[in-house]
Coordinates of C-alpha atoms in Angstrom, one line a residue:
Chain Z
M1 CA 132.9 96.3 130.3
T2 CA 133.6 97.7 133.7
M3 CA 134.1 101.3 132.5
T4 CA 131.9 103.6 134.4
K5 CA 129.5 105.3 132.0
Q6 CA 129.8 109.0 132.6
T7 CA 126.6 110.9 132.7
Y8 CA 126.1 114.4 131.4
A9 CA 123.2 116.9 132.2
P10 CA 121.1 117.4 129.2
G11 CA 122.7 120.0 126.8
T12 CA 126.2 119.7 128.2
H13 CA 127.3 116.4 126.4
P14 CA 130.8 117.2 125.0
S15 CA 132.1 115.8 121.6
L16 CA 134.3 112.8 122.8
P17 CA 137.2 111.1 120.6
P18 CA 136.3 107.9 119.0
P19 CA 136.7 104.7 120.8
K20 CA 140.0 102.9 120.3
N21 CA 140.5 100.2 117.7
T22 CA 138.5 102.3 115.2
I23 CA 141.5 104.2 113.6
G24 CA 145.2 103.2 112.5
F25 CA 146.9 100.7 110.5
T26 CA 145.9 97.4 112.3
F27 CA 142.3 98.6 112.2
W28 CA 142.7 99.4 108.4
L29 CA 144.1 95.7 107.9
K30 CA 141.4 94.0 109.7
E31 CA 138.6 96.3 108.3
N32 CA 140.0 95.9 104.7
L33 CA 141.8 92.7 104.3
F34 CA 140.6 90.4 107.2
S35 CA 137.0 91.6 108.0
S36 CA 135.4 88.2 107.5
A37 CA 136.6 84.6 106.7
T38 CA 135.9 84.8 103.0
N39 CA 137.8 88.2 103.0
S40 CA 140.7 86.6 104.7
I41 CA 140.8 83.6 102.3
V42 CA 140.9 86.1 99.2
T43 CA 143.6 88.0 100.8
L44 CA 146.0 85.0 101.6
V45 CA 145.2 83.5 98.2
S46 CA 146.0 86.9 96.6
I47 CA 149.3 87.1 98.4
Y48 CA 150.2 83.5 97.3
L49 CA 149.5 84.3 93.7
L50 CA 151.8 87.5 94.1
Y51 CA 154.4 85.3 95.6
L52 CA 154.2 82.9 92.6
A53 CA 154.2 85.5 90.0
L54 CA 156.2 88.5 91.0
P55 CA 159.7 87.0 91.6
S56 CA 159.9 85.3 88.2
A57 CA 158.4 88.6 86.5
I58 CA 161.2 90.5 88.2
N59 CA 163.8 88.0 87.4
W60 CA 162.7 88.1 83.7
L61 CA 162.4 91.8 83.4
F62 CA 165.4 93.1 85.5
I63 CA 167.8 90.5 86.8
D64 CA 168.2 88.2 83.9
A65 CA 167.6 90.9 81.3
T66 CA 170.2 91.9 78.9
Y67 CA 170.5 95.6 78.4
V68 CA 173.2 96.0 75.8
G69 CA 173.8 93.9 72.6
T70 CA 173.5 94.3 68.8
T71 CA 171.7 91.1 67.9
R72 CA 169.4 88.5 69.3
K73 CA 172.5 86.2 70.1
D74 CA 173.8 88.6 72.6
C75 CA 170.7 88.2 74.8
A76 CA 170.6 85.8 77.5
P77 CA 167.9 83.2 76.9
D78 CA 166.1 83.4 80.2
G79 CA 165.8 87.2 80.4
A80 CA 164.1 90.1 78.7
C81 CA 166.1 91.2 75.7
L82 CA 165.8 94.9 76.4
A83 CA 168.9 95.6 74.2
F84 CA 166.6 95.5 71.3
I85 CA 164.4 98.1 72.9
G86 CA 167.6 100.3 73.4
E87 CA 168.7 99.7 69.8
R88 CA 165.4 100.8 68.5
F89 CA 164.5 103.3 71.1
N90 CA 165.0 106.4 68.5
L91 CA 162.8 104.8 66.1
F92 CA 160.1 104.0 68.5
V93 CA 160.3 107.7 69.6
Y94 CA 161.0 109.7 66.4
G95 CA 159.7 107.4 63.7
F96 CA 161.6 108.2 60.7
Y97 CA 162.2 111.6 61.6
P98 CA 165.6 112.9 60.2
A99 CA 168.0 112.2 62.9
E100 CA 169.6 115.9 62.6
L101 CA 166.3 117.5 62.8
R102 CA 165.2 115.6 65.9
W103 CA 165.9 118.7 68.2
R104 CA 162.8 120.1 66.7
V105 CA 160.7 117.2 67.8
N106 CA 162.3 117.5 71.3
L107 CA 161.7 121.4 71.5
A108 CA 158.0 120.9 70.4
T109 CA 157.4 118.3 73.1
I110 CA 159.0 120.7 75.8
L111 CA 157.0 123.4 74.6
L112 CA 154.0 121.2 74.6
A113 CA 154.6 120.3 78.3
V114 CA 154.7 124.0 79.0
A115 CA 151.6 124.8 77.1
G116 CA 149.7 121.8 78.6
A117 CA 150.9 123.1 82.3
A118 CA 149.5 126.2 81.6
V119 CA 146.1 124.8 80.6
L120 CA 145.8 122.1 82.9
W121 CA 147.4 123.7 86.3
D122 CA 145.9 126.9 87.4
K123 CA 148.6 127.9 89.8
I124 CA 151.2 128.3 87.2
P125 CA 153.0 131.6 87.5
A126 CA 151.7 134.3 85.0
R127 CA 149.1 132.0 84.0
K128 CA 147.5 134.8 81.6
H129 CA 150.5 135.0 79.4
M130 CA 150.9 131.3 79.5
L131 CA 147.5 130.7 78.3
K132 CA 148.2 133.1 75.4
F133 CA 151.2 130.9 74.7
A134 CA 149.1 127.8 74.8
L135 CA 146.8 129.3 72.2
A136 CA 149.7 129.8 69.9
Y137 CA 151.3 126.6 70.6
P138 CA 149.3 124.6 68.0
F139 CA 151.0 126.7 65.2
I140 CA 154.3 126.8 66.8
G141 CA 154.1 123.1 67.2
A142 CA 153.0 122.4 63.7
W143 CA 155.6 124.7 62.4
L144 CA 158.5 123.0 64.4
L145 CA 157.4 119.5 63.3
S146 CA 156.6 120.1 59.6
G147 CA 159.0 122.9 58.9
G148 CA 158.7 125.6 56.4
L149 CA 159.1 129.4 57.0
G150 CA 162.8 129.2 57.5
L151 CA 163.0 125.7 58.8
E152 CA 163.8 122.6 56.5
P153 CA 160.5 121.0 55.7
V154 CA 160.0 117.5 56.8
G155 CA 157.3 115.4 55.1
T156 CA 154.6 114.3 57.3
H157 CA 155.1 110.5 55.9
L158 CA 158.4 110.4 58.0
F159 CA 156.5 111.1 61.2
G160 CA 156.1 107.9 63.4
G161 CA 156.3 106.4 66.8
L162 CA 155.6 108.3 70.0
M163 CA 155.8 111.6 68.1
L164 CA 153.0 110.4 65.7
T165 CA 150.8 109.3 68.7
L166 CA 151.2 112.4 70.6
T167 CA 150.6 114.6 67.3
I168 CA 147.2 112.6 66.8
G169 CA 146.3 112.4 70.3
V170 CA 146.9 116.1 71.3
T171 CA 145.4 117.4 68.1
G172 CA 142.3 115.3 68.7
I173 CA 142.1 115.9 72.2
V174 CA 142.3 120.0 71.8
G175 CA 140.1 119.9 68.6
S176 CA 137.3 117.6 69.7
L177 CA 136.5 119.3 72.8
P178 CA 135.3 122.6 71.5
L179 CA 133.8 120.8 68.5
G180 CA 131.9 118.5 70.8
I181 CA 130.5 121.4 72.9
L182 CA 129.4 123.1 69.8
L183 CA 127.7 120.2 68.4
A184 CA 126.1 119.2 72.0
L185 CA 124.7 122.7 72.0
G186 CA 123.5 122.7 68.5
R187 CA 121.7 119.5 69.0
Q188 CA 119.6 121.1 71.6
S189 CA 119.1 124.2 69.5
N190 CA 115.6 125.5 68.7
L191 CA 116.4 126.2 65.1
P192 CA 115.6 123.0 63.1
I193 CA 118.5 123.4 60.5
I194 CA 121.2 123.4 63.0
K195 CA 119.6 120.8 65.2
Y196 CA 119.3 118.3 62.4
F197 CA 122.6 119.1 61.1
C198 CA 124.2 118.2 64.3
I199 CA 122.0 115.1 64.9
G200 CA 122.8 114.0 61.5
F201 CA 126.7 114.6 61.8
I202 CA 126.8 112.9 65.3
E203 CA 124.9 109.9 64.3
F204 CA 126.7 109.4 61.1
I205 CA 130.0 109.6 62.6
R206 CA 129.1 107.4 65.4
G207 CA 127.6 104.9 63.0
V208 CA 131.0 104.3 61.1
P209 CA 134.0 102.7 62.4
L210 CA 137.2 104.9 62.8
I211 CA 138.9 102.5 60.3
T212 CA 136.5 103.2 57.7
L213 CA 136.9 106.9 58.1
L214 CA 140.8 106.6 58.1
F215 CA 140.4 104.6 54.6
V216 CA 138.2 107.5 53.4
A217 CA 140.8 109.9 54.5
S218 CA 143.6 108.0 52.8
T219 CA 142.0 107.0 49.5
M220 CA 138.6 108.4 48.7
L221 CA 139.1 112.0 49.8
S222 CA 141.2 112.6 46.7
Y223 CA 138.5 111.7 44.4
F224 CA 136.3 114.5 46.1
L225 CA 138.9 117.2 45.8
P226 CA 139.7 119.1 42.6
P227 CA 142.3 117.4 40.6
G228 CA 145.9 118.4 41.4
T229 CA 145.3 119.4 45.0
T230 CA 147.7 117.7 47.4
F231 CA 146.2 117.4 50.8
D232 CA 148.7 116.0 53.3
L233 CA 147.9 112.3 54.6
L234 CA 148.5 113.3 58.3
M235 CA 146.4 116.3 58.0
R236 CA 143.5 114.3 56.8
V237 CA 144.2 111.7 59.4
L238 CA 144.1 114.5 61.9
I239 CA 140.9 115.9 60.9
M240 CA 139.0 112.5 60.8
V241 CA 140.2 111.6 64.2
T242 CA 139.1 114.9 65.4
L243 CA 135.8 114.7 63.8
F244 CA 135.3 111.1 65.1
A245 CA 136.2 112.0 68.6
S246 CA 134.0 115.1 68.7
A247 CA 130.8 113.1 67.9
Y248 CA 131.5 111.0 70.9
M249 CA 132.3 114.1 72.8
A250 CA 129.2 115.8 71.8
E251 CA 127.1 113.0 73.3
V252 CA 129.2 113.0 76.5
I253 CA 128.6 116.6 77.0
R254 CA 124.9 116.2 76.2
G255 CA 124.6 114.1 79.1
G256 CA 126.2 116.7 81.3
L257 CA 123.8 119.3 79.9
Q258 CA 120.6 117.1 80.5
A259 CA 121.8 116.3 84.1
L260 CA 121.6 120.0 85.0
P261 CA 118.2 121.1 86.8
K262 CA 116.1 123.3 84.3
G263 CA 116.2 125.8 86.9
Q264 CA 119.9 126.8 86.4
L265 CA 119.2 128.0 82.9
E266 CA 115.9 129.8 84.2
A267 CA 117.9 131.5 87.1
A268 CA 120.4 132.8 84.6
E269 CA 117.5 134.0 82.0
S270 CA 115.6 135.7 84.9
L271 CA 118.8 137.6 85.8
G272 CA 119.1 138.8 82.1
L273 CA 122.0 136.9 81.0
N274 CA 121.7 136.2 77.3
Y275 CA 122.1 132.7 75.7
P276 CA 126.0 132.9 75.3
Q277 CA 126.4 134.4 78.6
A278 CA 124.4 131.7 80.4
M279 CA 126.2 129.1 78.5
R280 CA 129.6 130.4 79.3
F281 CA 129.1 131.3 83.0
I282 CA 126.4 129.0 84.2
I283 CA 125.6 126.1 82.0
L284 CA 129.0 124.7 80.5
P285 CA 130.9 125.2 83.5
Q286 CA 128.7 122.8 85.4
A287 CA 127.8 120.5 82.5
L288 CA 131.4 119.9 81.5
K289 CA 132.2 119.2 85.4
I290 CA 129.5 116.3 85.4
S291 CA 130.9 115.2 82.1
I292 CA 134.6 115.1 83.2
P293 CA 134.6 111.1 83.6
G294 CA 133.0 110.6 80.2
I295 CA 135.2 113.2 78.4
V296 CA 138.5 111.9 79.6
N297 CA 137.2 108.3 78.7
T298 CA 136.6 109.6 75.3
F299 CA 140.2 111.2 75.4
I300 CA 141.7 108.0 76.4
G301 CA 139.8 106.0 73.6
L302 CA 140.8 108.5 71.1
Y303 CA 144.6 108.2 72.1
K304 CA 144.6 104.4 72.0
D305 CA 142.7 104.4 68.7
S306 CA 145.4 106.4 67.1
T307 CA 147.1 103.2 66.8
L308 CA 144.6 102.5 64.0
V309 CA 146.6 104.8 61.5
I310 CA 148.7 101.7 60.9
V311 CA 146.0 100.4 58.3
I312 CA 146.8 103.5 56.1
G313 CA 150.6 103.2 56.4
L314 CA 151.5 105.4 59.1
L315 CA 153.6 103.8 61.9
D316 CA 152.9 104.5 65.4
P317 CA 154.7 102.8 68.2
L318 CA 152.7 99.8 67.8
G319 CA 153.4 99.8 64.0
I320 CA 156.8 100.2 64.5
G321 CA 157.0 97.5 67.2
R322 CA 155.3 95.2 64.5
A323 CA 157.8 95.9 62.0
S324 CA 160.5 95.5 64.6
V325 CA 159.2 92.2 65.7
A326 CA 159.7 90.9 62.1
D327 CA 163.4 91.8 61.8
S328 CA 165.4 88.8 61.2
D329 CA 168.3 89.7 63.7
W330 CA 165.8 90.0 66.4
L331 CA 163.4 87.3 65.9
G332 CA 161.1 86.1 68.7
L333 CA 161.1 89.3 70.8
S334 CA 157.4 90.2 70.7
T335 CA 156.8 90.2 74.5
E336 CA 159.6 92.9 75.1
V337 CA 158.3 95.1 72.3
Y338 CA 154.6 94.8 73.0
L339 CA 155.3 95.2 76.8
F340 CA 157.2 98.5 76.0
V341 CA 154.2 99.7 73.8
A342 CA 152.0 98.8 76.5
V343 CA 153.8 100.6 79.2
F344 CA 154.0 103.8 77.2
F345 CA 150.2 103.7 76.5
F346 CA 149.6 103.0 80.1
I347 CA 151.5 105.7 81.5
S348 CA 149.9 108.3 79.1
C349 CA 146.3 106.9 79.8
F350 CA 146.9 106.5 83.6
G351 CA 148.2 110.1 83.6
M352 CA 144.9 111.5 82.1
A353 CA 142.8 109.3 84.3
R354 CA 144.5 110.5 87.5
Y355 CA 144.3 114.2 86.2
S356 CA 140.5 113.9 85.7
L357 CA 140.2 112.8 89.3
Y358 CA 142.3 115.8 90.5
L359 CA 140.0 117.9 88.4
E360 CA 136.9 116.5 89.9
N361 CA 138.1 116.9 93.4
K362 CA 139.2 120.6 92.8
L363 CA 135.8 121.5 91.1
N364 CA 133.7 119.9 93.9
T365 CA 132.3 123.1 95.6
G366 CA 130.2 120.9 98.1
H367 CA 126.9 121.0 96.5
K368 CA 126.9 117.3 96.1
R369 CA 125.4 116.4 99.4
Chain O
M1 CA 88.2 145.9 92.0
S2 CA 87.1 149.5 92.0
E3 CA 90.4 150.7 93.5
T4 CA 92.5 149.5 90.6
Q5 CA 90.3 150.9 88.0
S6 CA 90.4 154.3 89.7
N7 CA 94.0 154.7 89.2
S8 CA 95.3 156.2 86.1
T9 CA 97.1 153.8 83.7
A10 CA 100.3 155.9 84.0
D11 CA 101.7 154.1 87.2
L12 CA 100.8 150.7 85.8
C13 CA 103.6 148.3 86.2
I14 CA 102.4 145.3 84.7
E15 CA 99.4 144.9 82.4
I16 CA 98.1 141.3 81.3
R17 CA 95.3 141.6 78.9
N18 CA 93.2 138.5 77.8
M19 CA 96.2 136.3 78.0
D20 CA 95.8 132.6 77.2
K21 CA 98.4 129.8 77.4
W22 CA 98.4 126.1 76.5
Y23 CA 100.9 123.3 77.3
G24 CA 100.1 121.3 74.1
D25 CA 96.4 120.6 74.2
F26 CA 96.2 121.5 77.9
H27 CA 94.6 125.0 78.5
V28 CA 96.8 126.2 81.5
L29 CA 95.8 129.8 81.6
K30 CA 92.3 131.1 80.5
N31 CA 91.8 134.7 79.6
I32 CA 94.0 136.3 82.4
N33 CA 93.5 139.9 83.0
L34 CA 95.7 141.5 85.5
E35 CA 96.9 145.1 86.2
V36 CA 99.6 145.8 88.8
R37 CA 100.4 149.3 89.9
K38 CA 103.9 150.4 90.8
G39 CA 104.6 149.5 94.4
E40 CA 101.6 147.1 94.7
K41 CA 102.3 143.9 96.6
I42 CA 100.2 141.0 95.3
V43 CA 99.8 137.6 96.6
I44 CA 98.6 134.8 94.5
C45 CA 97.2 131.7 95.9
G46 CA 95.2 128.8 94.8
P47 CA 95.5 124.9 94.7
S48 CA 98.5 123.1 93.1
G49 CA 98.1 122.9 89.3
S50 CA 96.0 126.1 89.2
G51 CA 98.4 127.9 86.9
K52 CA 99.6 130.5 89.3
S53 CA 103.3 129.8 88.9
T54 CA 103.0 129.6 85.1
M55 CA 101.3 133.1 85.3
I56 CA 104.1 134.9 87.1
R57 CA 106.7 132.9 84.9
C58 CA 104.8 134.4 81.9
I59 CA 105.8 137.9 83.4
N60 CA 109.5 137.4 82.8
R61 CA 108.8 135.2 79.7
L62 CA 110.2 131.9 81.3
E63 CA 106.9 130.8 79.7
E64 CA 105.6 131.8 76.7
H65 CA 102.1 132.9 76.1
Q66 CA 99.9 132.2 73.0
K67 CA 97.2 134.7 73.1
G68 CA 96.8 138.2 74.4
D69 CA 99.2 140.8 75.6
I70 CA 101.6 141.2 78.6
I71 CA 103.2 144.6 79.1
V72 CA 105.8 145.1 81.6
D73 CA 107.1 148.6 82.4
G74 CA 105.9 149.6 79.1
T75 CA 107.5 147.0 77.2
E76 CA 105.4 144.4 75.5
L77 CA 106.6 140.9 75.6
T78 CA 106.9 139.3 72.2
N79 CA 109.2 137.1 70.4
D80 CA 111.5 140.0 70.3
L81 CA 114.7 138.9 72.2
K82 CA 115.5 142.6 72.8
N83 CA 112.2 143.1 74.6
I84 CA 112.6 140.0 76.5
D85 CA 116.1 140.9 77.7
A86 CA 114.9 144.4 78.6
V87 CA 112.0 143.1 80.8
R88 CA 114.3 140.5 82.4
R89 CA 116.7 143.1 83.3
E90 CA 113.9 144.9 85.3
V91 CA 112.1 141.8 86.8
G92 CA 113.9 139.8 89.5
M93 CA 112.7 136.3 90.3
V94 CA 113.0 134.2 93.3
F95 CA 112.5 130.4 92.8
Q96 CA 111.1 127.7 95.1
H97 CA 114.3 125.7 94.8
F98 CA 116.4 128.7 95.0
N99 CA 118.4 127.8 91.7
L100 CA 121.7 129.3 93.0
F101 CA 124.5 128.6 90.9
P102 CA 126.3 125.8 92.8
H103 CA 129.9 126.4 91.0
L104 CA 130.2 129.8 92.1
T105 CA 130.6 131.7 95.5
V106 CA 127.6 133.5 97.2
L107 CA 129.3 136.8 96.2
E108 CA 129.9 135.7 92.6
N109 CA 126.2 134.6 92.5
C110 CA 125.4 138.1 93.3
T111 CA 127.7 140.0 91.0
L112 CA 127.7 137.7 87.9
A113 CA 124.6 139.4 86.2
P114 CA 125.4 143.2 87.3
I115 CA 128.8 142.8 85.8
W116 CA 127.8 141.2 82.6
V117 CA 124.5 142.5 82.1
R118 CA 124.4 146.0 83.5
K119 CA 128.2 146.4 82.8
V120 CA 128.9 147.5 86.3
P121 CA 132.6 147.4 87.3
K122 CA 133.7 144.6 89.4
A123 CA 134.5 146.6 92.6
E124 CA 131.3 148.4 92.4
A125 CA 129.1 145.2 91.9
E126 CA 130.9 143.7 94.9
A127 CA 130.1 146.6 97.1
T128 CA 126.4 146.5 95.9
A129 CA 126.3 142.9 96.5
M130 CA 127.7 143.1 100.0
E131 CA 125.1 145.7 101.0
F132 CA 122.3 143.4 99.8
L133 CA 123.9 140.5 101.6
E134 CA 123.9 142.6 104.7
R135 CA 120.3 143.5 104.1
V136 CA 119.4 139.9 104.1
K137 CA 121.7 139.2 106.9
I138 CA 124.2 136.9 105.7
P139 CA 127.3 139.0 104.7
E140 CA 129.6 136.4 106.5
Q141 CA 128.8 133.9 104.0
A142 CA 129.8 135.8 101.1
N143 CA 132.7 133.5 100.1
K144 CA 131.1 130.2 100.7
Y145 CA 129.5 128.0 98.2
P146 CA 125.8 127.6 98.1
G147 CA 126.1 124.0 98.9
Q148 CA 127.5 125.0 102.3
L149 CA 124.5 127.0 103.3
S150 CA 121.2 126.0 104.8
G151 CA 117.9 126.3 102.8
G152 CA 116.9 129.5 104.3
Q153 CA 120.3 131.0 104.0
Q154 CA 120.3 129.9 100.1
Q155 CA 117.0 131.4 99.6
R156 CA 118.1 134.7 101.1
V157 CA 121.1 134.8 98.8
A158 CA 118.8 134.1 96.0
I159 CA 116.7 137.2 97.0
A160 CA 119.9 139.3 97.3
R161 CA 121.1 138.0 94.0
S162 CA 118.0 139.4 92.5
L163 CA 118.1 142.6 94.2
C164 CA 121.6 143.1 92.9
M165 CA 120.1 143.8 89.5
R166 CA 118.2 146.6 91.2
P167 CA 114.7 145.4 89.6
N168 CA 111.4 147.3 89.8
I169 CA 109.5 144.3 90.1
M170 CA 110.1 141.1 92.1
L171 CA 108.5 137.9 91.4
F172 CA 108.4 135.1 94.1
D173 CA 107.5 131.7 92.9
E174 CA 106.6 129.7 96.3
P175 CA 109.7 131.0 98.0
T176 CA 109.3 129.1 101.1
S177 CA 107.7 125.8 100.0
A178 CA 110.9 123.8 100.0
L179 CA 112.0 125.2 103.3
D180 CA 112.0 123.5 106.8
P181 CA 109.7 125.2 109.0
E182 CA 112.4 126.8 111.2
M183 CA 113.6 128.7 108.1
I184 CA 110.6 130.1 106.6
K185 CA 110.4 132.8 109.2
E186 CA 113.8 134.2 108.1
V187 CA 112.8 134.3 104.5
L188 CA 109.5 135.8 105.0
D189 CA 111.0 138.5 107.5
T190 CA 113.5 139.5 104.6
M191 CA 110.4 139.6 102.2
V192 CA 108.3 141.8 104.7
S193 CA 111.1 144.1 105.0
L194 CA 111.5 144.3 101.1
A195 CA 107.7 145.0 100.8
E196 CA 108.1 148.0 103.3
E197 CA 110.7 149.4 100.8
G198 CA 108.1 149.9 98.2
I199 CA 109.1 147.5 95.6
T200 CA 106.5 145.9 93.3
M201 CA 106.1 142.4 94.4
L202 CA 104.0 139.4 93.0
C203 CA 104.3 136.6 95.3
V204 CA 102.9 132.9 94.8
T205 CA 102.7 131.6 98.2
H206 CA 100.7 129.4 100.7
E207 CA 101.7 131.8 103.6
M208 CA 98.6 133.4 104.6
G209 CA 100.0 135.1 107.5
F210 CA 102.4 136.9 104.9
A211 CA 99.4 137.6 102.6
K212 CA 97.5 139.3 105.5
K213 CA 100.6 141.3 106.7
V214 CA 101.8 142.8 103.4
A215 CA 99.3 142.0 100.6
D216 CA 97.6 145.0 99.0
R217 CA 95.6 142.6 97.0
V218 CA 95.2 138.8 97.2
I219 CA 94.4 136.8 94.1
F220 CA 92.8 133.3 94.2
M221 CA 93.3 131.2 91.2
D222 CA 91.9 127.9 90.2
E223 CA 92.0 125.8 86.8
G224 CA 93.8 128.4 85.0
E225 CA 91.4 131.3 85.8
I226 CA 91.7 134.2 88.2
I227 CA 88.6 133.6 90.3
E228 CA 88.8 136.2 92.9
S229 CA 90.9 139.3 93.4
N230 CA 90.4 141.4 96.5
S231 CA 92.2 143.2 99.5
P232 CA 93.3 140.7 102.2
H233 CA 90.7 141.8 104.7
E234 CA 87.8 141.1 102.2
F235 CA 89.5 138.2 100.8
F236 CA 90.0 136.2 104.1
D237 CA 86.9 137.5 105.9
N238 CA 84.3 137.8 103.1
P239 CA 85.2 135.4 100.3
Q240 CA 82.8 136.0 97.4
H241 CA 83.2 132.9 95.3
D242 CA 82.2 129.2 96.5
R243 CA 85.6 127.8 95.3
T244 CA 87.6 130.5 97.4
K245 CA 85.5 129.5 100.4
L246 CA 86.2 125.9 99.9
F247 CA 90.1 126.6 99.4
L248 CA 90.3 128.8 102.5
S249 CA 88.4 126.4 104.6
Q250 CA 90.8 123.8 103.7
I251 CA 94.0 125.6 104.3
L252 CA 92.9 127.5 107.4
D253 CA 91.4 124.5 109.3
H254 CA 94.6 123.4 110.4

């Protein structure tokens, strides 16, 4: 400490750079991994565990793995039998969708990506027109997938695999958000009929397991409908999943609405904005922003819950995985199959989680200080 | 009192007659009678919990009254949403906690209501907004978000936001109570210059200097009643009521 301390006259002290050793990689290491004895031990133990686990996992999954083959016997005993995944890949993706019509699923998926980009990414060129396309997409997608109007009809009992998960997930997400907003606003309504209808709906749906609702959709609904009406099974599932998610969504959004200071609505009202305007411009943008983590949480839950359709005989990737594991040519491959399904779900859900973080960052206008 | 009665009712701007309000069982406002002429500046003071904020919030129906009449610019406030909207278009309000919209820029805060309520074209609304932001001396902040401004700046934006609707009446609900001392002056200066332009103002405030400077009348409220209403000169130098005297002695002694 022989450094001479420079002195400044009052009012002339300039801003100085931070002292050395408080920035850079070594500092990061020291601060985060070796800041104390306990921390150093945890770091070293973690490195040792990774050393134990990683090499064998990599060996199993990549180096010793078998990528081509037609039966279990073609696979090396010590490696992953990825040949099986390759063999069944189309089944995992398209379910039982007729092979010669799979281009329609592909096209629908590409268009979904375009529509999704228009909604999720505000810097897309010509966004106004893209959004119109996104609004029309549900009809285009449904038409491509199920046919009719010039396309060969494909029964929804042939839907399966990833495309089934995507169909249920995207429909549920797109449907449950607006429905959830309406329910949340309705629950706060001054009109008792609307208010108690919303409360009753939300509490009923939340109080019943999704599996029960799916059973109701698949079996009991036909008792309530006029005889002779056929109502597509997948359609019923989509409606049930959407209603189920919307009840949760409503409560998440209600949390956001209640987090807003009362003054926001008062300011909007004092400026003469009517109720719809105040909701649209002032209240909902802020309430939804606050609710983003909860909304995405509900989305992810809904997406993963779509695997429950297995109980009413629809085969999503997990269902197809389970059926495949039972194949006598390929016995004993559950690890590979479930790992594949897990990776698929993880990628989708992790993507949603990252997008929600991006959105939260983008919408942060600095009032959270 | 005689000066208000001598004026004809034709230029009355706000008329409150025998108004009562309860929160549940609690009688917050008791038989309020108040007439405000066009262009009049009124300062309302009183201890906390005396109902002064509640009273001015009744004037644009942020609070509902249960008895009596409130007539604003010839429109009576009832449950009729049309009347409420009509009154709110003409009455601006500035809040203690600013209540700016944090997700919109300063400029958007100022143009939202004119565009959607008054149906003013966007370019014109923005020009008006810039004009008022200049008036409150912060045009350079137009594209920032409220969270990036100081309290005093935010309150001036809130004043500009109200003015953009070109109201006939401005209500101020303790506009300086949430501000740091060094920011109170900039807001009061804005309010003084506004007062000089002849807009009708009702101001709940503890700033007695402001009251002396601009008020035509000072109203003292306590426990939901208007106790005393007088010119600032009479009010401060010759208070009539014991409770007024007590209040003044408590706030002026420091």
